[in-house]
Amino acid sequence: MKIYRDLSSYKVEHAILTQGTFDGVHLGHRQIIERIIETAREEKGESVLLTFHPHPRHVLFPDIEGPMLLSSLEEKIQKLEEIGLEHLIIYPFTKDFSRMDAVHFVRDLLVNQIHAKKIIVGYDHHFARNREGNLSTLIELGPLYDFEVEEISAQEIDDINISSTKIRKAIEEGDLTTANKYLGYEYVLNGSVIKGKQVGRTLGYPTANLNVNGQVKLIPKDGIYVVKARIEDKLYKGMMSIGFNPTVQTENRQRHIEVNIFDFDQDIYGKDVEVSIVQRLRDEEKFEDLEGLKRKLHEDKVRSLEILG
């Protein structure tokens, strides 16, 4: 897959194009991307996806939090490459760019620079200044600028209107089963391992404290989760705690993400870890003593291993 952060080296002359933020690259997105790949093959064109960075809302409303993202830019690139996309344009989103109206957006960018011959979009697609452009705009401009338009309806995506908003809500509620179903893969957190208080080690459950890459990456609801951890291309089973460690943390309350990797005893401080979250086990609990916490961790490990098979 070729990646462009500007269009100076872009040479495609027959683009089968889709565009949007594609946060999470979920099953609905995947259907659109697979359609442009298939169409490009049939029409002897090339599949092109136009996305934007940073996320438009983070530029337009910097003083208002959100949305937290389902995928970092690196995670998005990885998913798009796995699907088989040929060309990815990561267009810099600025306030000046956001003021471009729909006609200029289509004519100057999509047609004159990207050379779109067919534009395939998902259900309820909007674009350009104040989201004024939509499917009707594209259909109206198609004959004028010599491109075709196709919409993939919600009904075509397994009769489920999958959206990044629905997936975010599920993750915020700790419902990783639903989130993973809509994503088409297990939700991941990527981060580097930092030093913690090492309380888990004294209990026989050492943890890797994760500093998640990307300040706007959505972190699931506090609780205990069944996970798989990838370290240097090797996959391990484990469980993860997200929250404030109420049994051992009495002051300077800070939210931690800690992963207990089963059957693993290596020094990985500073190393990168990819954590795939399978499902949520339970809420955080405060125990009367460390022995009570240790017994519960044993139960959590047994359940995690049952779930992971």
PDB file of C-alpha atoms in Angstrom:
ATOM      1  CA  MET A   1       0.000   0.000   0.000  1.00  0.00           C
ATOM      2  CA  LYS A   2       1.321   3.431  -0.955  1.00  0.00           C
ATOM      3  CA  ILE A   3       0.823   6.206   1.608  1.00  0.00           C
ATOM      4  CA  TYR A   4       0.682   9.933   0.733  1.00  0.00           C
ATOM      5  CA  ARG A   5       0.768  12.774   3.255  1.00  0.00           C
ATOM      6  CA  ASP A   6       0.515  15.257   0.402  1.00  0.00           C
ATOM      7  CA  LEU A   7      -0.289  14.826  -3.294  1.00  0.00           C
ATOM      8  CA  SER A   8       3.079  15.817  -4.777  1.00  0.00           C
ATOM      9  CA  SER A   9       4.030  12.194  -5.580  1.00  0.00           C
ATOM     10  CA  TYR A  10       0.513  10.941  -6.315  1.00  0.00           C
ATOM     11  CA  LYS A  11       0.266   9.564  -9.898  1.00  0.00           C
ATOM     12  CA  VAL A  12      -3.014   7.588 -10.056  1.00  0.00           C
ATOM     13  CA  GLU A  13      -5.073   8.469 -13.149  1.00  0.00           C
ATOM     14  CA  HIS A  14      -8.121   6.206 -12.657  1.00  0.00           C
ATOM     15  CA  ALA A  15      -9.065   6.278  -8.969  1.00  0.00           C
ATOM     16  CA  ILE A  16     -11.886   4.242  -7.480  1.00  0.00           C
ATOM     17  CA  LEU A  17     -12.268   6.385  -4.403  1.00  0.00           C
ATOM     18  CA  THR A  18     -13.829   6.424  -0.991  1.00  0.00           C
ATOM     19  CA  GLN A  19     -13.302   9.073   1.661  1.00  0.00           C
ATOM     20  CA  GLY A  20     -13.862   9.700   5.348  1.00  0.00           C
ATOM     21  CA  THR A  21     -12.258   9.389   8.787  1.00  0.00           C
ATOM     22  CA  PHE A  22     -12.660   5.579   8.918  1.00  0.00           C
ATOM     23  CA  ASP A  23     -12.003   5.535  12.664  1.00  0.00           C
ATOM     24  CA  GLY A  24     -11.619   1.943  13.822  1.00  0.00           C
ATOM     25  CA  VAL A  25     -11.872   0.498  10.281  1.00  0.00           C
ATOM     26  CA  HIS A  26     -14.934  -1.495  11.423  1.00  0.00           C
ATOM     27  CA  LEU A  27     -17.025  -4.000   9.437  1.00  0.00           C
ATOM     28  CA  GLY A  28     -19.043  -1.256   7.766  1.00  0.00           C
ATOM     29  CA  HIS A  29     -15.853   0.459   6.626  1.00  0.00           C
ATOM     30  CA  ARG A  30     -14.419  -2.869   5.496  1.00  0.00           C
ATOM     31  CA  GLN A  31     -17.361  -3.481   3.173  1.00  0.00           C
ATOM     32  CA  ILE A  32     -16.811  -0.106   1.484  1.00  0.00           C
ATOM     33  CA  ILE A  33     -13.061  -0.684   1.138  1.00  0.00           C
ATOM     34  CA  GLU A  34     -13.530  -4.180  -0.265  1.00  0.00           C
ATOM     35  CA  ARG A  35     -16.013  -2.725  -2.770  1.00  0.00           C
ATOM     36  CA  ILE A  36     -13.540  -0.121  -4.078  1.00  0.00           C
ATOM     37  CA  ILE A  37     -10.845  -2.818  -4.350  1.00  0.00           C
ATOM     38  CA  GLU A  38     -13.189  -5.115  -6.283  1.00  0.00           C
ATOM     39  CA  THR A  39     -14.410  -2.281  -8.531  1.00  0.00           C
ATOM     40  CA  ALA A  40     -10.843  -1.135  -9.240  1.00  0.00           C
ATOM     41  CA  ARG A  41      -9.983  -4.654 -10.342  1.00  0.00           C
ATOM     42  CA  GLU A  42     -13.030  -4.846 -12.614  1.00  0.00           C
ATOM     43  CA  GLU A  43     -12.508  -1.409 -14.169  1.00  0.00           C
ATOM     44  CA  LYS A  44      -8.697  -1.570 -14.398  1.00  0.00           C
ATOM     45  CA  GLY A  45      -8.397   1.329 -11.980  1.00  0.00           C
ATOM     46  CA  GLU A  46      -6.720   1.656  -8.588  1.00  0.00           C
ATOM     47  CA  SER A  47      -8.303   1.674  -5.118  1.00  0.00           C
ATOM     48  CA  VAL A  48      -7.812   4.946  -3.241  1.00  0.00           C
ATOM     49  CA  LEU A  49      -8.923   6.017   0.228  1.00  0.00           C
ATOM     50  CA  LEU A  50      -8.851   9.664   1.280  1.00  0.00           C
ATOM     51  CA  THR A  51      -8.774  10.201   5.037  1.00  0.00           C
ATOM     52  CA  PHE A  52      -7.922  13.140   7.266  1.00  0.00           C
ATOM     53  CA  HIS A  53      -5.505  13.781  10.114  1.00  0.00           C
ATOM     54  CA  PRO A  54      -5.929  15.081  12.767  1.00  0.00           C
ATOM     55  CA  HIS A  55      -9.577  14.125  13.281  1.00  0.00           C
ATOM     56  CA  PRO A  56     -11.717  17.059  12.044  1.00  0.00           C
ATOM     57  CA  ARG A  57     -13.494  17.570  15.373  1.00  0.00           C
ATOM     58  CA  HIS A  58     -10.179  17.883  17.220  1.00  0.00           C
ATOM     59  CA  VAL A  59      -9.229  20.748  14.878  1.00  0.00           C
ATOM     60  CA  LEU A  60     -12.592  22.502  14.719  1.00  0.00           C
ATOM     61  CA  PHE A  61     -13.449  22.218  18.424  1.00  0.00           C
ATOM     62  CA  PRO A  62     -10.096  22.083  20.283  1.00  0.00           C
ATOM     63  CA  ASP A  63     -11.654  23.293  23.543  1.00  0.00           C
ATOM     64  CA  ILE A  64     -14.288  20.551  23.570  1.00  0.00           C
ATOM     65  CA  GLU A  65     -13.183  17.024  24.453  1.00  0.00           C
ATOM     66  CA  GLY A  66     -13.816  14.288  21.940  1.00  0.00           C
ATOM     67  CA  PRO A  67     -14.355  12.134  20.252  1.00  0.00           C
ATOM     68  CA  MET A  68     -11.874   9.683  21.681  1.00  0.00           C
ATOM     69  CA  LEU A  69     -10.682   7.492  18.821  1.00  0.00           C
ATOM     70  CA  LEU A  70     -11.004   3.764  18.183  1.00  0.00           C
ATOM     71  CA  SER A  71      -7.726   3.630  16.287  1.00  0.00           C
ATOM     72  CA  SER A  72      -4.502   5.569  16.210  1.00  0.00           C
ATOM     73  CA  LEU A  73      -3.255   6.608  12.785  1.00  0.00           C
ATOM     74  CA  GLU A  74      -0.740   3.747  12.862  1.00  0.00           C
ATOM     75  CA  GLU A  75      -3.452   1.211  13.756  1.00  0.00           C
ATOM     76  CA  LYS A  76      -5.665   2.541  10.959  1.00  0.00           C
ATOM     77  CA  ILE A  77      -2.855   2.215   8.419  1.00  0.00           C
ATOM     78  CA  GLN A  78      -2.191  -1.365   9.536  1.00  0.00           C
ATOM     79  CA  LYS A  79      -5.862  -2.382   9.135  1.00  0.00           C
ATOM     80  CA  LEU A  80      -6.189  -0.767   5.691  1.00  0.00           C
ATOM     81  CA  GLU A  81      -3.050  -2.520   4.495  1.00  0.00           C
ATOM     82  CA  GLU A  82      -4.348  -5.865   5.778  1.00  0.00           C
ATOM     83  CA  ILE A  83      -7.546  -5.432   3.741  1.00  0.00           C
ATOM     84  CA  GLY A  84      -5.555  -4.844   0.546  1.00  0.00           C
ATOM     85  CA  LEU A  85      -6.028  -1.133  -0.202  1.00  0.00           C
ATOM     86  CA  GLU A  86      -3.605   0.158  -2.862  1.00  0.00           C
ATOM     87  CA  HIS A  87      -3.387   3.895  -2.080  1.00  0.00           C
ATOM     88  CA  LEU A  88      -3.987   5.803   1.174  1.00  0.00           C
ATOM     89  CA  ILE A  89      -4.042   9.609   1.189  1.00  0.00           C
ATOM     90  CA  ILE A  90      -3.690  11.090   4.682  1.00  0.00           C
ATOM     91  CA  TYR A  91      -4.775  14.651   4.001  1.00  0.00           C
ATOM     92  CA  PRO A  92      -3.819  17.292   6.609  1.00  0.00           C
ATOM     93  CA  PHE A  93      -7.008  18.680   8.123  1.00  0.00           C
ATOM     94  CA  THR A  94      -6.820  22.383   8.990  1.00  0.00           C
ATOM     95  CA  LYS A  95      -9.327  25.130   9.728  1.00  0.00           C
ATOM     96  CA  ASP A  96      -8.666  26.639   6.291  1.00  0.00           C
ATOM     97  CA  PHE A  97      -9.344  23.310   4.605  1.00  0.00           C
ATOM     98  CA  SER A  98     -12.564  22.919   6.609  1.00  0.00           C
ATOM     99  CA  ARG A  99     -13.974  26.057   4.951  1.00  0.00           C
ATOM    100  CA  MET A 100     -13.908  24.504   1.449  1.00  0.00           C
ATOM    101  CA  ASP A 101     -17.441  24.143   0.099  1.00  0.00           C
ATOM    102  CA  ALA A 102     -18.758  20.921  -1.389  1.00  0.00           C
ATOM    103  CA  VAL A 103     -18.391  21.890  -5.065  1.00  0.00           C
ATOM    104  CA  HIS A 104     -14.761  22.990  -4.714  1.00  0.00           C
ATOM    105  CA  PHE A 105     -14.011  19.932  -2.567  1.00  0.00           C
ATOM    106  CA  VAL A 106     -15.278  17.619  -5.305  1.00  0.00           C
ATOM    107  CA  ARG A 107     -13.909  19.527  -8.303  1.00  0.00           C
ATOM    108  CA  ASP A 108     -10.530  20.697  -6.994  1.00  0.00           C
ATOM    109  CA  LEU A 109      -9.571  17.791  -4.732  1.00  0.00           C
ATOM    110  CA  LEU A 110     -11.458  14.633  -5.685  1.00  0.00           C
ATOM    111  CA  VAL A 111     -11.505  15.167  -9.468  1.00  0.00           C
ATOM    112  CA  ASN A 112      -8.615  17.444 -10.448  1.00  0.00           C
ATOM    113  CA  GLN A 113      -6.019  16.125  -7.976  1.00  0.00           C
ATOM    114  CA  ILE A 114      -7.089  12.600  -7.011  1.00  0.00           C
ATOM    115  CA  HIS A 115      -8.619  11.788 -10.451  1.00  0.00           C
ATOM    116  CA  ALA A 116     -11.703  10.021  -9.100  1.00  0.00           C
ATOM    117  CA  LYS A 117     -13.577   8.109 -11.788  1.00  0.00           C
ATOM    118  CA  LYS A 118     -15.922   6.411  -9.353  1.00  0.00           C
ATOM    119  CA  ILE A 119     -16.752   7.431  -5.766  1.00  0.00           C
ATOM    120  CA  ILE A 120     -18.153   4.797  -3.421  1.00  0.00           C
ATOM    121  CA  VAL A 121     -19.533   5.985  -0.078  1.00  0.00           C
ATOM    122  CA  GLY A 122     -21.324   4.500   2.889  1.00  0.00           C
ATOM    123  CA  TYR A 123     -24.722   5.160   4.349  1.00  0.00           C
ATOM    124  CA  ASP A 124     -25.444   8.783   5.375  1.00  0.00           C
ATOM    125  CA  HIS A 125     -22.152  10.146   4.037  1.00  0.00           C
ATOM    126  CA  HIS A 126     -21.386  13.884   4.497  1.00  0.00           C
ATOM    127  CA  PHE A 127     -18.373  15.999   3.600  1.00  0.00           C
ATOM    128  CA  ALA A 128     -16.962  19.530   3.093  1.00  0.00           C
ATOM    129  CA  ARG A 129     -17.849  22.778   4.898  1.00  0.00           C
ATOM    130  CA  ASN A 130     -20.432  22.283   7.660  1.00  0.00           C
ATOM    131  CA  ARG A 131     -20.957  18.736   6.295  1.00  0.00           C
ATOM    132  CA  GLU A 132     -23.023  20.303   3.491  1.00  0.00           C
ATOM    133  CA  GLY A 133     -22.017  17.709   0.893  1.00  0.00           C
ATOM    134  CA  ASN A 134     -23.854  14.387   0.743  1.00  0.00           C
ATOM    135  CA  LEU A 135     -24.839  11.616  -1.659  1.00  0.00           C
ATOM    136  CA  SER A 136     -27.189  13.919  -3.564  1.00  0.00           C
ATOM    137  CA  THR A 137     -24.347  16.397  -4.070  1.00  0.00           C
ATOM    138  CA  LEU A 138     -22.125  13.693  -5.546  1.00  0.00           C
ATOM    139  CA  ILE A 139     -24.895  12.403  -7.835  1.00  0.00           C
ATOM    140  CA  GLU A 140     -25.580  15.939  -9.047  1.00  0.00           C
ATOM    141  CA  LEU A 141     -21.890  16.708  -9.732  1.00  0.00           C
ATOM    142  CA  GLY A 142     -21.043  13.320 -11.262  1.00  0.00           C
ATOM    143  CA  PRO A 143     -22.129  14.058 -14.880  1.00  0.00           C
ATOM    144  CA  LEU A 144     -20.540  17.522 -14.732  1.00  0.00           C
ATOM    145  CA  TYR A 145     -17.107  16.232 -13.664  1.00  0.00           C
ATOM    146  CA  ASP A 146     -17.250  12.788 -15.268  1.00  0.00           C
ATOM    147  CA  PHE A 147     -17.371  10.391 -12.326  1.00  0.00           C
ATOM    148  CA  GLU A 148     -19.826   7.732 -11.156  1.00  0.00           C
ATOM    149  CA  VAL A 149     -21.274   7.395  -7.665  1.00  0.00           C
ATOM    150  CA  GLU A 150     -22.293   4.345  -5.636  1.00  0.00           C
ATOM    151  CA  GLU A 151     -23.735   4.162  -2.137  1.00  0.00           C
ATOM    152  CA  ILE A 152     -23.499   1.132   0.123  1.00  0.00           C
ATOM    153  CA  SER A 153     -26.663   1.194   2.204  1.00  0.00           C
ATOM    154  CA  ALA A 154     -27.027   0.183   5.846  1.00  0.00           C
ATOM    155  CA  GLN A 155     -29.076  -2.811   4.696  1.00  0.00           C
ATOM    156  CA  GLU A 156     -26.139  -4.131   2.679  1.00  0.00           C
ATOM    157  CA  ILE A 157     -24.003  -4.229   5.820  1.00  0.00           C
ATOM    158  CA  ASP A 158     -25.769  -7.272   7.333  1.00  0.00           C
ATOM    159  CA  ASP A 159     -28.878  -5.193   8.044  1.00  0.00           C
ATOM    160  CA  ILE A 160     -26.990  -3.441  10.847  1.00  0.00           C
ATOM    161  CA  ASN A 161     -26.151   0.241  10.698  1.00  0.00           C
ATOM    162  CA  ILE A 162     -22.664  -0.149  12.137  1.00  0.00           C
ATOM    163  CA  SER A 163     -21.125   3.138  13.232  1.00  0.00           C
ATOM    164  CA  SER A 164     -18.017   4.256  15.070  1.00  0.00           C
ATOM    165  CA  THR A 165     -20.326   6.039  17.537  1.00  0.00           C
ATOM    166  CA  LYS A 166     -22.076   2.772  18.491  1.00  0.00           C
ATOM    167  CA  ILE A 167     -18.723   1.031  18.923  1.00  0.00           C
ATOM    168  CA  ARG A 168     -17.399   3.852  21.115  1.00  0.00           C
ATOM    169  CA  LYS A 169     -20.491   3.614  23.331  1.00  0.00           C
ATOM    170  CA  ALA A 170     -20.038  -0.148  23.728  1.00  0.00           C
ATOM    171  CA  ILE A 171     -16.368   0.270  24.698  1.00  0.00           C
ATOM    172  CA  GLU A 172     -17.192   3.060  27.157  1.00  0.00           C
ATOM    173  CA  GLU A 173     -19.692   0.681  28.789  1.00  0.00           C
ATOM    174  CA  GLY A 174     -17.179  -2.173  28.880  1.00  0.00           C
ATOM    175  CA  ASP A 175     -19.181  -4.214  26.360  1.00  0.00           C
ATOM    176  CA  LEU A 176     -16.212  -5.501  24.369  1.00  0.00           C
ATOM    177  CA  THR A 177     -18.239  -8.424  23.025  1.00  0.00           C
ATOM    178  CA  THR A 178     -20.486  -6.045  21.076  1.00  0.00           C
ATOM    179  CA  ALA A 179     -17.618  -3.717  20.147  1.00  0.00           C
ATOM    180  CA  ASN A 180     -15.525  -6.593  18.781  1.00  0.00           C
ATOM    181  CA  LYS A 181     -18.501  -7.941  16.843  1.00  0.00           C
ATOM    182  CA  TYR A 182     -18.967  -4.598  15.058  1.00  0.00           C
ATOM    183  CA  LEU A 183     -15.240  -4.020  14.574  1.00  0.00           C
ATOM    184  CA  GLY A 184     -14.681  -7.475  13.082  1.00  0.00           C
ATOM    185  CA  TYR A 185     -11.593  -7.894  15.274  1.00  0.00           C
ATOM    186  CA  GLU A 186     -10.588  -7.544  18.928  1.00  0.00           C
ATOM    187  CA  TYR A 187     -10.175  -3.958  20.115  1.00  0.00           C
ATOM    188  CA  VAL A 188      -6.527  -3.167  20.765  1.00  0.00           C
ATOM    189  CA  LEU A 189      -4.474  -0.901  22.970  1.00  0.00           C
ATOM    190  CA  ASN A 190      -0.873  -0.265  21.924  1.00  0.00           C
ATOM    191  CA  GLY A 191       1.591   1.126  24.392  1.00  0.00           C
ATOM    192  CA  SER A 192       4.993   0.965  26.016  1.00  0.00           C
ATOM    193  CA  VAL A 193       5.723  -0.652  29.380  1.00  0.00           C
ATOM    194  CA  ILE A 194       6.584   1.723  32.229  1.00  0.00           C
ATOM    195  CA  LYS A 195       7.600   1.134  35.867  1.00  0.00           C
ATOM    196  CA  GLY A 196       4.832   0.678  38.413  1.00  0.00           C
ATOM    197  CA  LYS A 197       4.696   0.004  42.162  1.00  0.00           C
ATOM    198  CA  GLN A 198       5.290  -3.730  41.564  1.00  0.00           C
ATOM    199  CA  VAL A 199       2.565  -4.756  44.038  1.00  0.00           C
ATOM    200  CA  GLY A 200       1.379  -7.446  41.614  1.00  0.00           C
ATOM    201  CA  ARG A 201       4.779  -9.128  41.770  1.00  0.00           C
ATOM    202  CA  THR A 202       4.505  -9.569  45.554  1.00  0.00           C
ATOM    203  CA  LEU A 203       1.129 -11.288  45.007  1.00  0.00           C
ATOM    204  CA  GLY A 204       2.459 -13.657  42.353  1.00  0.00           C
ATOM    205  CA  TYR A 205       0.711 -11.732  39.564  1.00  0.00           C
ATOM    206  CA  PRO A 206       3.321  -9.357  38.096  1.00  0.00           C
ATOM    207  CA  THR A 207       1.899  -6.755  35.735  1.00  0.00           C
ATOM    208  CA  ALA A 208       3.173  -4.686  32.850  1.00  0.00           C
ATOM    209  CA  ASN A 209       2.042  -1.086  33.332  1.00  0.00           C
ATOM    210  CA  LEU A 210       0.995   0.221  29.932  1.00  0.00           C
ATOM    211  CA  ASN A 211       1.460   3.795  28.759  1.00  0.00           C
ATOM    212  CA  VAL A 212      -0.998   3.859  25.861  1.00  0.00           C
ATOM    213  CA  ASN A 213       0.220   5.508  22.670  1.00  0.00           C
ATOM    214  CA  GLY A 214      -2.039   8.346  21.516  1.00  0.00           C
ATOM    215  CA  GLN A 215      -3.677  10.812  23.891  1.00  0.00           C
ATOM    216  CA  VAL A 216      -7.048  10.516  22.159  1.00  0.00           C
ATOM    217  CA  LYS A 217      -7.263   6.704  22.098  1.00  0.00           C
ATOM    218  CA  LEU A 218     -10.475   5.478  23.756  1.00  0.00           C
ATOM    219  CA  ILE A 219      -9.822   3.468  26.942  1.00  0.00           C
ATOM    220  CA  PRO A 220     -12.545   1.009  27.987  1.00  0.00           C
ATOM    221  CA  LYS A 221     -14.557   1.302  31.192  1.00  0.00           C
ATOM    222  CA  ASP A 222     -12.658   0.506  34.387  1.00  0.00           C
ATOM    223  CA  GLY A 223     -12.605  -3.170  35.275  1.00  0.00           C
ATOM    224  CA  ILE A 224     -10.898  -6.504  34.703  1.00  0.00           C
ATOM    225  CA  TYR A 225     -10.572  -7.852  31.141  1.00  0.00           C
ATOM    226  CA  VAL A 226      -9.499 -11.029  29.383  1.00  0.00           C
ATOM    227  CA  VAL A 227      -6.741 -10.159  26.902  1.00  0.00           C
ATOM    228  CA  LYS A 228      -4.058 -11.395  24.557  1.00  0.00           C
ATOM    229  CA  ALA A 229      -0.714  -9.575  24.550  1.00  0.00           C
ATOM    230  CA  ARG A 230       1.649  -9.437  21.584  1.00  0.00           C
ATOM    231  CA  ILE A 231       5.305  -8.769  22.365  1.00  0.00           C
ATOM    232  CA  GLU A 232       7.881  -8.885  19.567  1.00  0.00           C
ATOM    233  CA  ASP A 233       5.517 -10.908  17.336  1.00  0.00           C
ATOM    234  CA  LYS A 234       4.817 -13.536  20.005  1.00  0.00           C
ATOM    235  CA  LEU A 235       1.291 -13.873  21.442  1.00  0.00           C
ATOM    236  CA  TYR A 236       0.570 -14.515  25.133  1.00  0.00           C
ATOM    237  CA  LYS A 237      -2.626 -15.013  27.134  1.00  0.00           C
ATOM    238  CA  GLY A 238      -3.388 -12.685  30.003  1.00  0.00           C
ATOM    239  CA  MET A 239      -5.754 -10.432  31.921  1.00  0.00           C
ATOM    240  CA  MET A 240      -5.818  -6.679  32.308  1.00  0.00           C
ATOM    241  CA  SER A 241      -6.901  -4.221  34.981  1.00  0.00           C
ATOM    242  CA  ILE A 242      -8.050  -0.710  34.085  1.00  0.00           C
ATOM    243  CA  GLY A 243      -8.699   1.654  36.965  1.00  0.00           C
ATOM    244  CA  PHE A 244      -7.417   2.943  40.296  1.00  0.00           C
ATOM    245  CA  ASN A 245      -6.339  -0.212  42.213  1.00  0.00           C
ATOM    246  CA  PRO A 246      -8.640   0.580  45.167  1.00  0.00           C
ATOM    247  CA  THR A 247      -7.177  -2.129  47.428  1.00  0.00           C
ATOM    248  CA  VAL A 248      -3.604  -0.809  47.305  1.00  0.00           C
ATOM    249  CA  GLN A 249      -3.888   2.815  46.166  1.00  0.00           C
ATOM    250  CA  THR A 250      -4.896   5.171  48.957  1.00  0.00           C
ATOM    251  CA  GLU A 251      -3.466   8.502  47.809  1.00  0.00           C
ATOM    252  CA  ASN A 252      -2.537  10.272  44.578  1.00  0.00           C
ATOM    253  CA  ARG A 253      -5.256   8.327  42.802  1.00  0.00           C
ATOM    254  CA  GLN A 254      -4.208   7.690  39.209  1.00  0.00           C
ATOM    255  CA  ARG A 255      -5.800   5.552  36.560  1.00  0.00           C
ATOM    256  CA  HIS A 256      -3.604   2.628  35.534  1.00  0.00           C
ATOM    257  CA  ILE A 257      -3.657   0.052  32.769  1.00  0.00           C
ATOM    258  CA  GLU A 258      -1.912  -3.102  33.992  1.00  0.00           C
ATOM    259  CA  VAL A 259      -1.532  -6.391  32.111  1.00  0.00           C
ATOM    260  CA  ASN A 260      -0.770  -9.690  33.823  1.00  0.00           C
ATOM    261  CA  ILE A 261       0.784 -11.873  31.123  1.00  0.00           C
ATOM    262  CA  PHE A 262       0.437 -15.578  31.918  1.00  0.00           C
ATOM    263  CA  ASP A 263       3.539 -17.797  32.012  1.00  0.00           C
ATOM    264  CA  PHE A 264       5.808 -14.855  31.295  1.00  0.00           C
ATOM    265  CA  ASP A 265       8.793 -13.579  33.257  1.00  0.00           C
ATOM    266  CA  GLN A 266      10.913 -11.219  31.179  1.00  0.00           C
ATOM    267  CA  ASP A 267      12.097  -7.646  31.613  1.00  0.00           C
ATOM    268  CA  ILE A 268      10.071  -5.666  29.084  1.00  0.00           C
ATOM    269  CA  TYR A 269      10.386  -2.131  30.471  1.00  0.00           C
ATOM    270  CA  GLY A 270      10.377   0.303  27.552  1.00  0.00           C
ATOM    271  CA  LYS A 271       9.164  -2.307  25.076  1.00  0.00           C
ATOM    272  CA  ASP A 272       6.004  -1.981  22.984  1.00  0.00           C
ATOM    273  CA  VAL A 273       3.040  -4.234  23.710  1.00  0.00           C
ATOM    274  CA  GLU A 274      -0.155  -4.721  21.685  1.00  0.00           C
ATOM    275  CA  VAL A 275      -3.074  -5.793  23.885  1.00  0.00           C
ATOM    276  CA  SER A 276      -6.147  -7.333  22.237  1.00  0.00           C
ATOM    277  CA  ILE A 277      -9.164  -7.140  24.554  1.00  0.00           C
ATOM    278  CA  VAL A 278     -11.385 -10.228  24.361  1.00  0.00           C
ATOM    279  CA  GLN A 279     -14.080  -9.462  26.946  1.00  0.00           C
ATOM    280  CA  ARG A 280     -14.773  -7.876  30.323  1.00  0.00           C
ATOM    281  CA  LEU A 281     -14.761 -10.070  33.434  1.00  0.00           C
ATOM    282  CA  ARG A 282     -15.915  -7.765  36.236  1.00  0.00           C
ATOM    283  CA  ASP A 283     -15.813  -4.375  37.932  1.00  0.00           C
ATOM    284  CA  GLU A 284     -12.886  -3.247  40.034  1.00  0.00           C
ATOM    285  CA  GLU A 285     -13.317  -4.239  43.666  1.00  0.00           C
ATOM    286  CA  LYS A 286     -11.809  -3.101  46.961  1.00  0.00           C
ATOM    287  CA  PHE A 287     -10.775  -6.018  49.167  1.00  0.00           C
ATOM    288  CA  GLU A 288     -10.162  -5.989  52.920  1.00  0.00           C
ATOM    289  CA  ASP A 289      -6.610  -7.249  52.502  1.00  0.00           C
ATOM    290  CA  LEU A 290      -4.094  -8.410  49.902  1.00  0.00           C
ATOM    291  CA  GLU A 291      -4.985 -12.069  50.506  1.00  0.00           C
ATOM    292  CA  GLY A 292      -8.543 -11.368  49.415  1.00  0.00           C
ATOM    293  CA  LEU A 293      -7.240  -9.644  46.284  1.00  0.00           C
ATOM    294  CA  LYS A 294      -4.897 -12.581  45.597  1.00  0.00           C
ATOM    295  CA  ARG A 295      -7.742 -15.105  45.809  1.00  0.00           C
ATOM    296  CA  LYS A 296      -9.813 -13.036  43.387  1.00  0.00           C
ATOM    297  CA  LEU A 297      -6.906 -12.742  40.949  1.00  0.00           C
ATOM    298  CA  HIS A 298      -6.632 -16.536  40.973  1.00  0.00           C
ATOM    299  CA  GLU A 299     -10.339 -16.800  40.090  1.00  0.00           C
ATOM    300  CA  ASP A 300      -9.878 -14.210  37.330  1.00  0.00           C
ATOM    301  CA  LYS A 301      -6.972 -16.156  35.844  1.00  0.00           C
ATOM    302  CA  VAL A 302      -8.938 -19.414  35.832  1.00  0.00           C
ATOM    303  CA  ARG A 303     -11.886 -17.744  34.106  1.00  0.00           C
ATOM    304  CA  SER A 304      -9.591 -15.995  31.613  1.00  0.00           C
ATOM    305  CA  LEU A 305      -7.960 -19.269  30.639  1.00  0.00           C
ATOM    306  CA  GLU A 306     -11.387 -20.892  30.203  1.00  0.00           C
ATOM    307  CA  ILE A 307     -12.465 -18.059  27.880  1.00  0.00           C
ATOM    308  CA  LEU A 308      -9.193 -18.055  25.921  1.00  0.00           C
ATOM    309  CA  GLY A 309      -9.261 -21.833  25.561  1.00  0.00           C
TER     310      GLY A 309
END
